[in-house]
GROMACS .gro file of C-alpha atoms in nm:
model
  224
    1TYR     CA    1  -2.522   0.356   0.148
    2THR     CA    2  -2.541   0.076  -0.070
    3ASP     CA    3  -2.763   0.096  -0.405
    4PRO     CA    4  -3.062  -0.086  -0.394
    5ALA     CA    5  -3.003  -0.193  -0.758
    6LEU     CA    6  -2.682  -0.314  -0.770
    7LYS     CA    7  -2.590  -0.595  -0.984
    8ASP     CA    8  -2.328  -0.845  -0.996
    9SER     CA    9  -1.985  -0.779  -1.159
   10ARG     CA   10  -1.911  -1.012  -1.435
   11GLY     CA   11  -1.575  -1.058  -1.623
   12TRP     CA   12  -1.258  -1.232  -1.787
   13THR     CA   13  -0.870  -1.277  -1.774
   14ALA     CA   14  -0.614  -1.380  -1.995
   15GLU     CA   15  -0.251  -1.408  -1.901
   16ALA     CA   16   0.064  -1.528  -2.070
   17GLY     CA   17   0.400  -1.558  -1.964
   18GLY     CA   18   0.732  -1.720  -1.938
   19ARG     CA   19   1.008  -1.819  -1.657
   20GLY     CA   20   1.369  -1.952  -1.666
   21ARG     CA   21   1.712  -1.884  -1.646
   22TRP     CA   22   1.990  -1.666  -1.842
   23GLY     CA   23   2.330  -1.861  -1.774
   24GLN     CA   24   2.398  -1.948  -1.439
   25ARG     CA   25   2.331  -1.570  -1.238
   26LEU     CA   26   2.003  -1.479  -1.368
   27ARG     CA   27   1.664  -1.631  -1.301
   28TYR     CA   28   1.321  -1.442  -1.447
   29ASP     CA   29   0.951  -1.463  -1.441
   30VAL     CA   30   0.780  -1.290  -1.635
   31SER     CA   31   0.398  -1.245  -1.762
   32ALA     CA   32   0.139  -0.998  -1.938
   33PHE     CA   33  -0.217  -0.999  -1.876
   34GLU     CA   34  -0.554  -0.847  -1.985
   35MET     CA   35  -0.858  -0.791  -1.740
   36ARG     CA   36  -1.203  -0.701  -1.816
   37ILE     CA   37  -1.495  -0.639  -1.541
   38GLY     CA   38  -1.824  -0.529  -1.617
   39ASP     CA   39  -2.035  -0.341  -1.397
   40ARG     CA   40  -1.787  -0.273  -1.171
   41PHE     CA   41  -1.862  -0.177  -0.788
   42GLY     CA   42  -1.768   0.164  -0.708
   43THR     CA   43  -1.800   0.472  -0.497
   44VAL     CA   44  -2.014   0.764  -0.598
   45LEU     CA   45  -2.032   1.096  -0.439
   46GLN     CA   46  -2.372   1.266  -0.451
   47THR     CA   47  -2.544   1.539  -0.352
   48GLN     CA   48  -2.811   1.489  -0.079
   49GLY     CA   49  -2.985   1.850   0.065
   50SER     CA   50  -2.687   2.072   0.175
   51GLY     CA   51  -2.462   1.792   0.198
   52SER     CA   52  -2.302   1.472   0.010
   53VAL     CA   53  -2.311   1.105   0.051
   54LEU     CA   54  -2.080   0.820  -0.055
   55VAL     CA   55  -2.323   0.542  -0.242
   56ARG     CA   56  -2.162   0.194  -0.332
   57THR     CA   57  -2.275   0.135  -0.707
   58ASN     CA   58  -2.195  -0.015  -1.056
   59VAL     CA   59  -2.016   0.264  -1.228
   60GLY     CA   60  -1.901   0.117  -1.548
   61ASP     CA   61  -1.692  -0.141  -1.715
   62SER     CA   62  -1.343  -0.138  -1.714
   63ARG     CA   63  -0.990  -0.285  -1.860
   64THR     CA   64  -0.671  -0.358  -1.706
   65ARG     CA   65  -0.379  -0.441  -1.850
   66GLY     CA   66  -0.049  -0.512  -1.708
   67ILE     CA   67   0.315  -0.665  -1.722
   68GLU     CA   68   0.448  -0.847  -1.416
   69LEU     CA   69   0.781  -0.951  -1.351
   70ALA     CA   70   1.000  -1.124  -1.134
   71GLY     CA   71   1.418  -1.176  -1.110
   72GLU     CA   72   1.713  -1.254  -0.923
   73LEU     CA   73   2.049  -1.172  -1.013
   74LEU     CA   74   2.396  -1.313  -0.869
   75VAL     CA   75   2.597  -1.025  -0.885
   76TRP     CA   76   2.929  -1.162  -0.709
   77GLN     CA   77   2.983  -1.506  -0.596
   78GLY     CA   78   3.303  -1.559  -0.399
   79ALA     CA   79   3.424  -1.857  -0.205
   80LYS     CA   80   3.202  -1.798   0.114
   81ALA     CA   81   3.021  -1.473   0.043
   82SER     CA   82   2.785  -1.381  -0.242
   83LEU     CA   83   2.555  -1.054  -0.327
   84ARG     CA   84   2.269  -1.083  -0.509
   85ALA     CA   85   1.985  -0.861  -0.648
   86HIS     CA   86   1.635  -0.926  -0.662
   87THR     CA   87   1.310  -0.698  -0.808
   88ALA     CA   88   0.915  -0.785  -0.822
   89THR     CA   89   0.778  -0.507  -1.046
   90SER     CA   90   0.477  -0.469  -1.177
   91PHE     CA   91   0.288  -0.213  -1.444
   92TYR     CA   92  -0.068  -0.153  -1.436
   93ARG     CA   93  -0.278   0.063  -1.728
   94ALA     CA   94  -0.650   0.002  -1.541
   95ARG     CA   95  -0.920   0.237  -1.746
   96TYR     CA   96  -1.279   0.291  -1.777
   97THR     CA   97  -1.409   0.182  -2.096
   98SER     CA   98  -1.762   0.321  -1.999
   99GLY     CA   99  -1.981   0.441  -1.778
  100THR     CA  100  -2.099   0.731  -1.566
  101VAL     CA  101  -2.160   0.862  -1.220
  102VAL     CA  102  -2.370   1.135  -1.067
  103ALA     CA  103  -2.185   1.382  -0.889
  104ASN     CA  104  -2.350   1.746  -0.781
  105GLY     CA  105  -2.645   1.603  -0.938
  106ALA     CA  106  -2.526   1.560  -1.288
  107ASN     CA  107  -2.440   1.252  -1.461
  108ARG     CA  108  -2.054   1.294  -1.553
  109SER     CA  109  -1.884   1.003  -1.775
  110ILE     CA  110  -1.604   0.814  -1.639
  111VAL     CA  111  -1.446   0.645  -1.981
  112GLY     CA  112  -1.102   0.702  -1.980
  113ASN     CA  113  -1.023   0.771  -1.590
  114ARG     CA  114  -0.818   0.498  -1.393
  115VAL     CA  115  -1.016   0.261  -1.186
  116GLU     CA  116  -0.953   0.331  -0.826
  117SER     CA  117  -0.723   0.212  -0.588
  118VAL     CA  118  -0.467   0.058  -0.854
  119PRO     CA  119  -0.158   0.243  -0.900
  120THR     CA  120   0.099   0.240  -1.232
  121VAL     CA  121   0.338   0.072  -1.103
  122MET     CA  122   0.440  -0.114  -0.782
  123SER     CA  123   0.763  -0.229  -0.710
  124ARG     CA  124   0.989  -0.443  -0.457
  125SER     CA  125   1.333  -0.462  -0.500
  126GLY     CA  126   1.678  -0.533  -0.291
  127MET     CA  127   2.021  -0.661  -0.221
  128GLU     CA  128   2.102  -0.937  -0.010
  129VAL     CA  129   2.473  -1.020   0.109
  130GLU     CA  130   2.545  -1.383   0.257
  131HIS     CA  131   2.846  -1.457   0.462
  132GLY     CA  132   2.823  -1.810   0.561
  133ARG     CA  133   2.566  -1.805   0.807
  134ARG     CA  134   2.531  -1.415   0.801
  135THR     CA  135   2.270  -1.257   0.569
  136LEU     CA  136   2.223  -0.883   0.529
  137GLN     CA  137   1.910  -0.767   0.326
  138LEU     CA  138   1.744  -0.420   0.183
  139LEU     CA  139   1.477  -0.393   0.036
  140VAL     CA  140   1.281  -0.065  -0.107
  141SER     CA  141   0.906  -0.097  -0.220
  142TYR     CA  142   0.788   0.162  -0.450
  143VAL     CA  143   0.374   0.223  -0.501
  144GLY     CA  144   0.270   0.437  -0.726
  145GLU     CA  145  -0.039   0.702  -0.675
  146SER     CA  146  -0.410   0.605  -0.716
  147PHE     CA  147  -0.694   0.749  -0.704
  148ALA     CA  148  -0.997   0.653  -0.459
  149ASP     CA  149  -1.309   0.702  -0.655
  150ALA     CA  150  -1.407   0.652  -1.038
  151LEU     CA  151  -1.430   1.041  -1.077
  152ASN     CA  152  -1.034   1.080  -1.020
  153THR     CA  153  -1.092   1.334  -0.782
  154ARG     CA  154  -0.777   1.502  -0.685
  155THR     CA  155  -0.854   1.706  -0.404
  156PRO     CA  156  -0.980   1.556  -0.103
  157ASN     CA  157  -1.354   1.595   0.056
  158ALA     CA  158  -1.451   1.692   0.400
  159ASN     CA  159  -1.425   1.345   0.568
  160GLY     CA  160  -1.125   1.251   0.316
  161ALA     CA  161  -1.301   0.939   0.182
  162VAL     CA  162  -1.221   1.067  -0.158
  163GLY     CA  163  -0.892   1.202  -0.306
  164LEU     CA  164  -0.545   1.149  -0.448
  165VAL     CA  165  -0.333   0.886  -0.269
  166PRO     CA  166   0.011   0.959  -0.298
  167ALA     CA  167   0.285   0.799  -0.380
  168TYR     CA  168   0.543   0.654  -0.151
  169THR     CA  169   0.849   0.476  -0.110
  170LEU     CA  170   0.942   0.280   0.212
  171ALA     CA  171   1.295   0.077   0.295
  172ASP     CA  172   1.332  -0.236   0.508
  173VAL     CA  173   1.630  -0.402   0.637
  174ASN     CA  174   1.645  -0.740   0.759
  175ALA     CA  175   1.963  -0.923   0.922
  176ALA     CA  176   2.016  -1.329   1.050
  177PHE     CA  177   2.316  -1.459   1.202
  178GLY     CA  178   2.389  -1.821   1.347
  179VAL     CA  179   2.484  -1.742   1.708
  180THR     CA  180   2.580  -2.119   1.726
  181ARG     CA  181   2.539  -2.439   1.560
  182HIS     CA  182   2.187  -2.500   1.669
  183THR     CA  183   2.062  -2.083   1.727
  184ARG     CA  184   1.985  -1.834   1.498
  185VAL     CA  185   1.924  -1.458   1.529
  186ARG     CA  186   1.719  -1.268   1.314
  187VAL     CA  187   1.623  -0.872   1.345
  188GLY     CA  188   1.479  -0.644   1.111
  189ILE     CA  189   1.386  -0.276   1.057
  190ASN     CA  190   1.046  -0.198   0.860
  191ASN     CA  191   1.013   0.172   0.746
  192LEU     CA  192   1.381   0.240   0.817
  193LEU     CA  193   1.331   0.624   0.709
  194ASP     CA  194   1.037   0.648   0.978
  195ARG     CA  195   0.798   0.773   0.613
  196ALA     CA  196   0.471   0.939   0.685
  197TYR     CA  197   0.219   0.787   0.402
  198PHE     CA  198  -0.092   0.618   0.356
  199PRO     CA  199  -0.231   0.301   0.130
  200ARG     CA  200  -0.576   0.376   0.105
  201ARG     CA  201  -0.889   0.581   0.162
  202PRO     CA  202  -1.177   0.358   0.295
  203GLN     CA  203  -1.533   0.466   0.232
  204PHE     CA  204  -1.661   0.270   0.523
  205TYR     CA  205  -1.544   0.025   0.794
  206PRO     CA  206  -1.319   0.147   0.983
  207GLY     CA  207  -1.483   0.455   0.858
  208PRO     CA  208  -1.419   0.730   0.616
  209GLY     CA  209  -1.080   0.901   0.577
  210ILE     CA  210  -0.724   0.743   0.538
  211TRP     CA  211  -0.556   0.429   0.676
  212PRO     CA  212  -0.224   0.614   0.847
  213SER     CA  213   0.098   0.420   0.811
  214ASP     CA  214   0.297   0.249   1.053
  215GLY     CA  215   0.599   0.430   1.152
  216ARG     CA  216   0.922   0.294   1.205
  217GLY     CA  217   0.889  -0.106   1.376
  218VAL     CA  218   1.193  -0.324   1.487
  219GLN     CA  219   1.093  -0.693   1.553
  220SER     CA  220   1.368  -0.967   1.633
  221SER     CA  221   1.330  -1.330   1.673
  222LEU     CA  222   1.501  -1.655   1.796
  223GLU     CA  223   1.514  -1.980   1.565
  224LEU     CA  224   1.608  -2.335   1.745
   0.00000   0.00000   0.00000
């Protein structure tokens, strides 16, 4: 349930960065930021009678610092073909700077704990080969582990709403080729290795537990 004394969160963000080119082969965009949030919304596990309930309330103040970078490198250029590498990678350090939560009938400090649902690393990198009107792209995505609650509970509870969200890596393949001067076919395979994973542990809609992953999927389209 929601705490009737819930207050609005307030905060600020500061960011600085730059983008540009290094020669004719590398394009880059790099930024660093800091974000402060007071009276964060969070979920607390409280004991009631013989069981426990999840309470949505203010859990404390947090500070998130991060670096985000994106880049594209022309690895090789031929007369009719090219090979490019690209990445969009972020590093985050999100910690509570103040706050306590109620757990098992006692107040517990969360100072220094990681902010829930914030992984330390998120990266999407790949390679792309282009030859005339044909392209082939491999994309590898990595998301680091995160926690579902401010207490940084590792072992899931009975309904799975709190606990560690493990890191996962996915691979996607996409291809496109021209059939005629006026038509182009695109084919993609998501989750190429058919990995089993879950990205979050929701406490409310559609219900406590985990959001299960999508398995391998194939899609195609025709452009005119």
